[in-house]
Amino acid sequence: MKAAFYTLGCKVNQYETEYMSELLKNAGFDIVSANDEADYYIVNSCTVTATADQKTRQNVRKLKRKHPNSTVILTGCMPQAFPEQSIALKEADIIFSNKNDADILSLINQYNIDKNRIVNIETHSKGDEFSKCSISRFSERIRAFVKIEDGCDRYCSYCIIPKSRGFDRSKDPKDLALEIESLANNGIKEIVLVGINLSSYGKGFDYNIVDAVRICAENEKIKRVRLGSLEPDHITDEIIEGLSNIPKFCPQFHISLQSGCDKTLKEMNRHYSSSEYKEFCTKLRNTFLDATLTTDVMVGFNNESEEDFEESLNFVKSIEFEKVHVFPYSERKGTLASTKGDNVSKEEKERRASIMINETNKIRAEFCKSLIGKRELVLVENMIEPNVYQGYTKNYIPIRFEYSKDIIGEEREVKIIDFNCDSDVCFGLL
């Protein structure tokens, strides 16, 4: 039997695809590309925006149209947040929620008995435990995403994620240690810890994100540990100090901002002010040598005036992020913000997004140009063409260079000699 996954969304979704893929592999399935012929096509959906839902629907329908005799499976966040819309997708033969990833094999076996459509959407409840998911490999790579936290109870006014992911819950440190050992024994060199609200890892317990990083770093085969997206108000001075004392920790911080305008932040129900956010960034740069800061910025949130946008733009420029992901506001039904309308036009959102992208790309380019002439330690991840390798520095700068031998998985010191804005890659020499 052959199975193919089509994954939308965040690093957590990518991890969960790896988990389900491994379950099927262990049961004897061959995992193939979504472009290949397969007996089962699994769409692991994202629902963070209306566009993500649209992509999910399009792919489910396309796969069934192209492969009418195959079984199409829909899972992920969309069934969890919008069960009625998901059930309405008649092209999906099996529908289950992200709470039931572990059941994928049993659901397939059940469907094969009589070919009756299966809908298994179980809602999240307060007090749910962290699912016993673990992986031993990651798509033939040397860098693996490892989910250690799930759920979110922040309730930002624009966000549907609490509905699709439930409440905060954390992976037991003992389970994490076993998973890291398995990954390390199968060639993984770098761990990226991820979660829906990663900063809240250990909430309600006597451990936190520093303990998770330390567990990874204590494995001798792991060379680097980095973190996924963080919320600024959850990272205390004690956590910053703890991370700074772990040599394998990578000082690259993706700190969700959303807006640099205090009025907009309040309407978004974010839990910090712009001045508090800036203070946090200053602490990180003062603590970690060569730290890089990246972020997400939303434009065109309901009631964002031109003045609000300019305030946000100026704030973002003042932080001098090394990279910024910019996206227009997308109204999500079921959120508090959706009850207040969406009064910024699509054209205006696109205009503001374009301005924000252009201004932040200039800062990115200047930063990368400043690296020319420096020597950086690169963990080599893959060969992108014959004798051309690519890897990342500890602060997550992509570097390409030529070499005649296979050095994937090794750390090499590389001198940076150029930067290409279009490909967003630096070039180096050993």
PDB file of N, CA, C and O in Angstrom, residues 255-309:
ATOM      1  N   ILE A 255      10.051  35.983  17.473  1.00  0.00           N
ATOM      2  CA  ILE A 255       9.205  36.534  18.530  1.00  0.00           C
ATOM      3  C   ILE A 255       7.991  37.187  17.887  1.00  0.00           C
ATOM      4  O   ILE A 255       8.090  38.224  17.231  1.00  0.00           O
ATOM      5  N   SER A 256       6.850  36.577  18.081  1.00  0.00           N
ATOM      6  CA  SER A 256       5.628  37.063  17.451  1.00  0.00           C
ATOM      7  C   SER A 256       5.311  38.492  17.904  1.00  0.00           C
ATOM      8  O   SER A 256       5.207  38.757  19.093  1.00  0.00           O
ATOM      9  N   LEU A 257       5.156  39.405  16.951  1.00  0.00           N
ATOM     10  CA  LEU A 257       4.829  40.802  17.253  1.00  0.00           C
ATOM     11  C   LEU A 257       3.385  41.121  16.862  1.00  0.00           C
ATOM     12  O   LEU A 257       2.604  41.592  17.666  1.00  0.00           O
ATOM     13  N   GLN A 258       3.031  40.915  15.607  1.00  0.00           N
ATOM     14  CA  GLN A 258       1.725  41.188  15.004  1.00  0.00           C
ATOM     15  C   GLN A 258       1.513  42.663  14.681  1.00  0.00           C
ATOM     16  O   GLN A 258       1.032  42.994  13.613  1.00  0.00           O
ATOM     17  N   SER A 259       1.837  43.566  15.597  1.00  0.00           N
ATOM     18  CA  SER A 259       1.712  44.992  15.302  1.00  0.00           C
ATOM     19  C   SER A 259       2.634  45.780  16.222  1.00  0.00           C
ATOM     20  O   SER A 259       2.857  45.398  17.368  1.00  0.00           O
ATOM     21  N   GLY A 260       3.141  46.899  15.692  1.00  0.00           N
ATOM     22  CA  GLY A 260       3.946  47.798  16.510  1.00  0.00           C
ATOM     23  C   GLY A 260       3.158  48.985  17.013  1.00  0.00           C
ATOM     24  O   GLY A 260       3.727  49.944  17.544  1.00  0.00           O
ATOM     25  N   CYS A 261       1.842  48.919  16.858  1.00  0.00           N
ATOM     26  CA  CYS A 261       0.952  49.998  17.301  1.00  0.00           C
ATOM     27  C   CYS A 261       0.228  49.536  18.565  1.00  0.00           C
ATOM     28  O   CYS A 261      -0.450  48.501  18.560  1.00  0.00           O
ATOM     29  N   ASP A 262       0.342  50.304  19.649  1.00  0.00           N
ATOM     30  CA  ASP A 262      -0.254  49.888  20.922  1.00  0.00           C
ATOM     31  C   ASP A 262      -1.771  49.781  20.847  1.00  0.00           C
ATOM     32  O   ASP A 262      -2.373  48.882  21.454  1.00  0.00           O
ATOM     33  N   LYS A 263      -2.392  50.683  20.112  1.00  0.00           N
ATOM     34  CA  LYS A 263      -3.852  50.611  19.965  1.00  0.00           C
ATOM     35  C   LYS A 263      -4.272  49.301  19.306  1.00  0.00           C
ATOM     36  O   LYS A 263      -5.202  48.618  19.756  1.00  0.00           O
ATOM     37  N   THR A 264      -3.565  48.938  18.249  1.00  0.00           N
ATOM     38  CA  THR A 264      -3.877  47.703  17.541  1.00  0.00           C
ATOM     39  C   THR A 264      -3.569  46.487  18.402  1.00  0.00           C
ATOM     40  O   THR A 264      -4.338  45.515  18.423  1.00  0.00           O
ATOM     41  N   LEU A 265      -2.460  46.519  19.119  1.00  0.00           N
ATOM     42  CA  LEU A 265      -2.109  45.406  20.000  1.00  0.00           C
ATOM     43  C   LEU A 265      -3.216  45.155  21.029  1.00  0.00           C
ATOM     44  O   LEU A 265      -3.579  44.009  21.311  1.00  0.00           O
ATOM     45  N   LYS A 266      -3.770  46.234  21.563  1.00  0.00           N
ATOM     46  CA  LYS A 266      -4.839  46.096  22.560  1.00  0.00           C
ATOM     47  C   LYS A 266      -6.084  45.486  21.923  1.00  0.00           C
ATOM     48  O   LYS A 266      -6.730  44.606  22.510  1.00  0.00           O
ATOM     49  N   GLU A 267      -6.428  45.948  20.717  1.00  0.00           N
ATOM     50  CA  GLU A 267      -7.605  45.407  20.041  1.00  0.00           C
ATOM     51  C   GLU A 267      -7.397  43.941  19.628  1.00  0.00           C
ATOM     52  O   GLU A 267      -8.362  43.181  19.520  1.00  0.00           O
ATOM     53  N   MET A 268      -6.160  43.563  19.416  1.00  0.00           N
ATOM     54  CA  MET A 268      -5.837  42.175  19.091  1.00  0.00           C
ATOM     55  C   MET A 268      -5.834  41.274  20.328  1.00  0.00           C
ATOM     56  O   MET A 268      -5.725  40.058  20.208  1.00  0.00           O
ATOM     57  N   ASN A 269      -5.903  41.885  21.497  1.00  0.00           N
ATOM     58  CA  ASN A 269      -5.788  41.157  22.769  1.00  0.00           C
ATOM     59  C   ASN A 269      -4.426  40.494  22.906  1.00  0.00           C
ATOM     60  O   ASN A 269      -4.297  39.393  23.448  1.00  0.00           O
ATOM     61  N   ARG A 270      -3.401  41.194  22.423  1.00  0.00           N
ATOM     62  CA  ARG A 270      -2.033  40.770  22.687  1.00  0.00           C
ATOM     63  C   ARG A 270      -1.681  41.196  24.118  1.00  0.00           C
ATOM     64  O   ARG A 270      -2.234  42.155  24.639  1.00  0.00           O
ATOM     65  N   HIS A 271      -0.746  40.521  24.722  1.00  0.00           N
ATOM     66  CA  HIS A 271      -0.535  40.691  26.158  1.00  0.00           C
ATOM     67  C   HIS A 271       0.735  41.472  26.484  1.00  0.00           C
ATOM     68  O   HIS A 271       1.419  41.176  27.468  1.00  0.00           O
ATOM     69  N   TYR A 272       1.042  42.471  25.689  1.00  0.00           N
ATOM     70  CA  TYR A 272       2.225  43.300  25.903  1.00  0.00           C
ATOM     71  C   TYR A 272       2.047  44.599  25.140  1.00  0.00           C
ATOM     72  O   TYR A 272       1.214  44.698  24.224  1.00  0.00           O
ATOM     73  N   SER A 273       2.832  45.586  25.505  1.00  0.00           N
ATOM     74  CA  SER A 273       2.871  46.856  24.772  1.00  0.00           C
ATOM     75  C   SER A 273       4.103  46.865  23.874  1.00  0.00           C
ATOM     76  O   SER A 273       5.000  46.019  24.021  1.00  0.00           O
ATOM     77  N   SER A 274       4.150  47.818  22.974  1.00  0.00           N
ATOM     78  CA  SER A 274       5.313  47.910  22.094  1.00  0.00           C
ATOM     79  C   SER A 274       6.591  48.188  22.889  1.00  0.00           C
ATOM     80  O   SER A 274       7.660  47.664  22.570  1.00  0.00           O
ATOM     81  N   SER A 275       6.501  48.984  23.934  1.00  0.00           N
ATOM     82  CA  SER A 275       7.685  49.289  24.742  1.00  0.00           C
ATOM     83  C   SER A 275       8.174  48.039  25.485  1.00  0.00           C
ATOM     84  O   SER A 275       9.392  47.823  25.602  1.00  0.00           O
ATOM     85  N   GLU A 276       7.255  47.218  25.962  1.00  0.00           N
ATOM     86  CA  GLU A 276       7.646  45.963  26.626  1.00  0.00           C
ATOM     87  C   GLU A 276       8.293  45.011  25.633  1.00  0.00           C
ATOM     88  O   GLU A 276       9.282  44.330  25.959  1.00  0.00           O
ATOM     89  N   TYR A 277       7.763  44.977  24.443  1.00  0.00           N
ATOM     90  CA  TYR A 277       8.334  44.128  23.403  1.00  0.00           C
ATOM     91  C   TYR A 277       9.757  44.580  23.072  1.00  0.00           C
ATOM     92  O   TYR A 277      10.679  43.761  22.971  1.00  0.00           O
ATOM     93  N   LYS A 278       9.934  45.891  22.939  1.00  0.00           N
ATOM     94  CA  LYS A 278      11.257  46.420  22.597  1.00  0.00           C
ATOM     95  C   LYS A 278      12.265  46.125  23.702  1.00  0.00           C
ATOM     96  O   LYS A 278      13.422  45.780  23.437  1.00  0.00           O
ATOM     97  N   GLU A 279      11.832  46.249  24.938  1.00  0.00           N
ATOM     98  CA  GLU A 279      12.705  45.948  26.071  1.00  0.00           C
ATOM     99  C   GLU A 279      13.148  44.485  26.033  1.00  0.00           C
ATOM    100  O   GLU A 279      14.313  44.160  26.329  1.00  0.00           O
ATOM    101  N   PHE A 280      12.234  43.601  25.681  1.00  0.00           N
ATOM    102  CA  PHE A 280      12.554  42.184  25.588  1.00  0.00           C
ATOM    103  C   PHE A 280      13.601  41.938  24.502  1.00  0.00           C
ATOM    104  O   PHE A 280      14.568  41.185  24.700  1.00  0.00           O
ATOM    105  N   CYS A 281      13.432  42.568  23.346  1.00  0.00           N
ATOM    106  CA  CYS A 281      14.400  42.422  22.262  1.00  0.00           C
ATOM    107  C   CYS A 281      15.785  42.915  22.683  1.00  0.00           C
ATOM    108  O   CYS A 281      16.813  42.306  22.361  1.00  0.00           O
ATOM    109  N   THR A 282      15.816  44.012  23.406  1.00  0.00           N
ATOM    110  CA  THR A 282      17.084  44.563  23.887  1.00  0.00           C
ATOM    111  C   THR A 282      17.777  43.583  24.827  1.00  0.00           C
ATOM    112  O   THR A 282      18.999  43.378  24.754  1.00  0.00           O
ATOM    113  N   LYS A 283      17.008  42.948  25.709  1.00  0.00           N
ATOM    114  CA  LYS A 283      17.572  41.953  26.630  1.00  0.00           C
ATOM    115  C   LYS A 283      18.203  40.796  25.854  1.00  0.00           C
ATOM    116  O   LYS A 283      19.297  40.332  26.192  1.00  0.00           O
ATOM    117  N   LEU A 284      17.513  40.335  24.826  1.00  0.00           N
ATOM    118  CA  LEU A 284      18.041  39.215  24.053  1.00  0.00           C
ATOM    119  C   LEU A 284      19.343  39.592  23.360  1.00  0.00           C
ATOM    120  O   LEU A 284      20.316  38.830  23.380  1.00  0.00           O
ATOM    121  N   ARG A 285      19.387  40.762  22.756  1.00  0.00           N
ATOM    122  CA  ARG A 285      20.593  41.177  22.037  1.00  0.00           C
ATOM    123  C   ARG A 285      21.745  41.474  22.989  1.00  0.00           C
ATOM    124  O   ARG A 285      22.916  41.288  22.633  1.00  0.00           O
ATOM    125  N   ASN A 286      21.427  41.909  24.197  1.00  0.00           N
ATOM    126  CA  ASN A 286      22.482  42.162  25.189  1.00  0.00           C
ATOM    127  C   ASN A 286      23.005  40.873  25.804  1.00  0.00           C
ATOM    128  O   ASN A 286      24.133  40.833  26.314  1.00  0.00           O
ATOM    129  N   THR A 287      22.189  39.821  25.776  1.00  0.00           N
ATOM    130  CA  THR A 287      22.560  38.569  26.425  1.00  0.00           C
ATOM    131  C   THR A 287      23.259  37.599  25.485  1.00  0.00           C
ATOM    132  O   THR A 287      24.215  36.918  25.873  1.00  0.00           O
ATOM    133  N   PHE A 288      22.788  37.535  24.225  1.00  0.00           N
ATOM    134  CA  PHE A 288      23.283  36.526  23.287  1.00  0.00           C
ATOM    135  C   PHE A 288      24.123  37.179  22.193  1.00  0.00           C
ATOM    136  O   PHE A 288      23.644  38.042  21.457  1.00  0.00           O
ATOM    137  N   LEU A 289      25.372  36.743  22.089  1.00  0.00           N
ATOM    138  CA  LEU A 289      26.260  37.245  21.052  1.00  0.00           C
ATOM    139  C   LEU A 289      25.726  36.860  19.683  1.00  0.00           C
ATOM    140  O   LEU A 289      25.369  35.706  19.446  1.00  0.00           O
ATOM    141  N   ASP A 290      25.646  37.813  18.780  1.00  0.00           N
ATOM    142  CA  ASP A 290      25.193  37.588  17.401  1.00  0.00           C
ATOM    143  C   ASP A 290      23.756  37.053  17.318  1.00  0.00           C
ATOM    144  O   ASP A 290      23.408  36.306  16.395  1.00  0.00           O
ATOM    145  N   ALA A 291      22.914  37.438  18.269  1.00  0.00           N
ATOM    146  CA  ALA A 291      21.512  37.019  18.223  1.00  0.00           C
ATOM    147  C   ALA A 291      20.820  37.612  17.002  1.00  0.00           C
ATOM    148  O   ALA A 291      21.096  38.746  16.608  1.00  0.00           O
ATOM    149  N   THR A 292      19.933  36.826  16.389  1.00  0.00           N
ATOM    150  CA  THR A 292      19.092  37.353  15.321  1.00  0.00           C
ATOM    151  C   THR A 292      17.640  37.278  15.769  1.00  0.00           C
ATOM    152  O   THR A 292      17.221  36.307  16.409  1.00  0.00           O
ATOM    153  N   LEU A 293      16.881  38.299  15.418  1.00  0.00           N
ATOM    154  CA  LEU A 293      15.483  38.392  15.795  1.00  0.00           C
ATOM    155  C   LEU A 293      14.621  38.425  14.540  1.00  0.00           C
ATOM    156  O   LEU A 293      14.847  39.239  13.642  1.00  0.00           O
ATOM    157  N   THR A 294      13.648  37.538  14.484  1.00  0.00           N
ATOM    158  CA  THR A 294      12.693  37.516  13.372  1.00  0.00           C
ATOM    159  C   THR A 294      11.286  37.593  13.958  1.00  0.00           C
ATOM    160  O   THR A 294      11.077  37.347  15.144  1.00  0.00           O
ATOM    161  N   THR A 295      10.307  37.916  13.107  1.00  0.00           N
ATOM    162  CA  THR A 295       8.963  38.112  13.651  1.00  0.00           C
ATOM    163  C   THR A 295       7.891  37.973  12.581  1.00  0.00           C
ATOM    164  O   THR A 295       8.181  37.829  11.384  1.00  0.00           O
ATOM    165  N   ASP A 296       6.635  38.027  13.032  1.00  0.00           N
ATOM    166  CA  ASP A 296       5.456  38.091  12.156  1.00  0.00           C
ATOM    167  C   ASP A 296       4.780  39.437  12.376  1.00  0.00           C
ATOM    168  O   ASP A 296       4.649  39.894  13.518  1.00  0.00           O
ATOM    169  N   VAL A 297       4.343  40.052  11.288  1.00  0.00           N
ATOM    170  CA  VAL A 297       3.631  41.326  11.376  1.00  0.00           C
ATOM    171  C   VAL A 297       2.369  41.254  10.520  1.00  0.00           C
ATOM    172  O   VAL A 297       2.422  40.876   9.348  1.00  0.00           O
ATOM    173  N   MET A 298       1.252  41.620  11.120  1.00  0.00           N
ATOM    174  CA  MET A 298      -0.034  41.656  10.422  1.00  0.00           C
ATOM    175  C   MET A 298      -0.347  43.097  10.034  1.00  0.00           C
ATOM    176  O   MET A 298      -0.136  44.016  10.829  1.00  0.00           O
ATOM    177  N   VAL A 299      -0.845  43.281   8.835  1.00  0.00           N
ATOM    178  CA  VAL A 299      -1.284  44.615   8.408  1.00  0.00           C
ATOM    179  C   VAL A 299      -2.766  44.565   8.059  1.00  0.00           C
ATOM    180  O   VAL A 299      -3.303  43.516   7.690  1.00  0.00           O
ATOM    181  N   GLY A 300      -3.436  45.704   8.206  1.00  0.00           N
ATOM    182  CA  GLY A 300      -4.838  45.803   7.815  1.00  0.00           C
ATOM    183  C   GLY A 300      -5.809  45.189   8.788  1.00  0.00           C
ATOM    184  O   GLY A 300      -6.938  44.849   8.408  1.00  0.00           O
ATOM    185  N   PHE A 301      -5.400  45.061  10.064  1.00  0.00           N
ATOM    186  CA  PHE A 301      -6.351  44.574  11.062  1.00  0.00           C
ATOM    187  C   PHE A 301      -7.515  45.557  11.149  1.00  0.00           C
ATOM    188  O   PHE A 301      -7.359  46.759  10.902  1.00  0.00           O
ATOM    189  N   ASN A 302      -8.691  45.036  11.500  1.00  0.00           N
ATOM    190  CA  ASN A 302      -9.876  45.889  11.555  1.00  0.00           C
ATOM    191  C   ASN A 302      -9.618  47.150  12.376  1.00  0.00           C
ATOM    192  O   ASN A 302      -9.073  47.088  13.478  1.00  0.00           O
ATOM    193  N   ASN A 303     -10.000  48.279  11.825  1.00  0.00           N
ATOM    194  CA  ASN A 303      -9.831  49.603  12.445  1.00  0.00           C
ATOM    195  C   ASN A 303      -8.392  50.105  12.443  1.00  0.00           C
ATOM    196  O   ASN A 303      -8.102  51.135  13.067  1.00  0.00           O
ATOM    197  N   GLU A 304      -7.474  49.423  11.738  1.00  0.00           N
ATOM    198  CA  GLU A 304      -6.110  49.943  11.631  1.00  0.00           C
ATOM    199  C   GLU A 304      -6.125  51.131  10.665  1.00  0.00           C
ATOM    200  O   GLU A 304      -6.341  50.974   9.460  1.00  0.00           O
ATOM    201  N   SER A 305      -5.917  52.312  11.183  1.00  0.00           N
ATOM    202  CA  SER A 305      -5.886  53.514  10.354  1.00  0.00           C
ATOM    203  C   SER A 305      -4.523  53.645   9.691  1.00  0.00           C
ATOM    204  O   SER A 305      -3.582  52.904   9.993  1.00  0.00           O
ATOM    205  N   GLU A 306      -4.414  54.627   8.802  1.00  0.00           N
ATOM    206  CA  GLU A 306      -3.125  54.893   8.170  1.00  0.00           C
ATOM    207  C   GLU A 306      -2.093  55.282   9.226  1.00  0.00           C
ATOM    208  O   GLU A 306      -0.923  54.883   9.164  1.00  0.00           O
ATOM    209  N   GLU A 307      -2.528  56.052  10.216  1.00  0.00           N
ATOM    210  CA  GLU A 307      -1.615  56.461  11.294  1.00  0.00           C
ATOM    211  C   GLU A 307      -1.170  55.258  12.119  1.00  0.00           C
ATOM    212  O   GLU A 307       0.003  55.160  12.514  1.00  0.00           O
ATOM    213  N   ASP A 308      -2.102  54.333  12.374  1.00  0.00           N
ATOM    214  CA  ASP A 308      -1.755  53.111  13.109  1.00  0.00           C
ATOM    215  C   ASP A 308      -0.727  52.290  12.337  1.00  0.00           C
ATOM    216  O   ASP A 308       0.236  51.767  12.913  1.00  0.00           O
ATOM    217  N   PHE A 309      -0.943  52.195  11.032  1.00  0.00           N
ATOM    218  CA  PHE A 309      -0.007  51.449  10.193  1.00  0.00           C
ATOM    219  C   PHE A 309       1.371  52.090  10.215  1.00  0.00           C
ATOM    220  O   PHE A 309       2.395  51.402  10.347  1.00  0.00           O
TER     221      PHE A 309
END
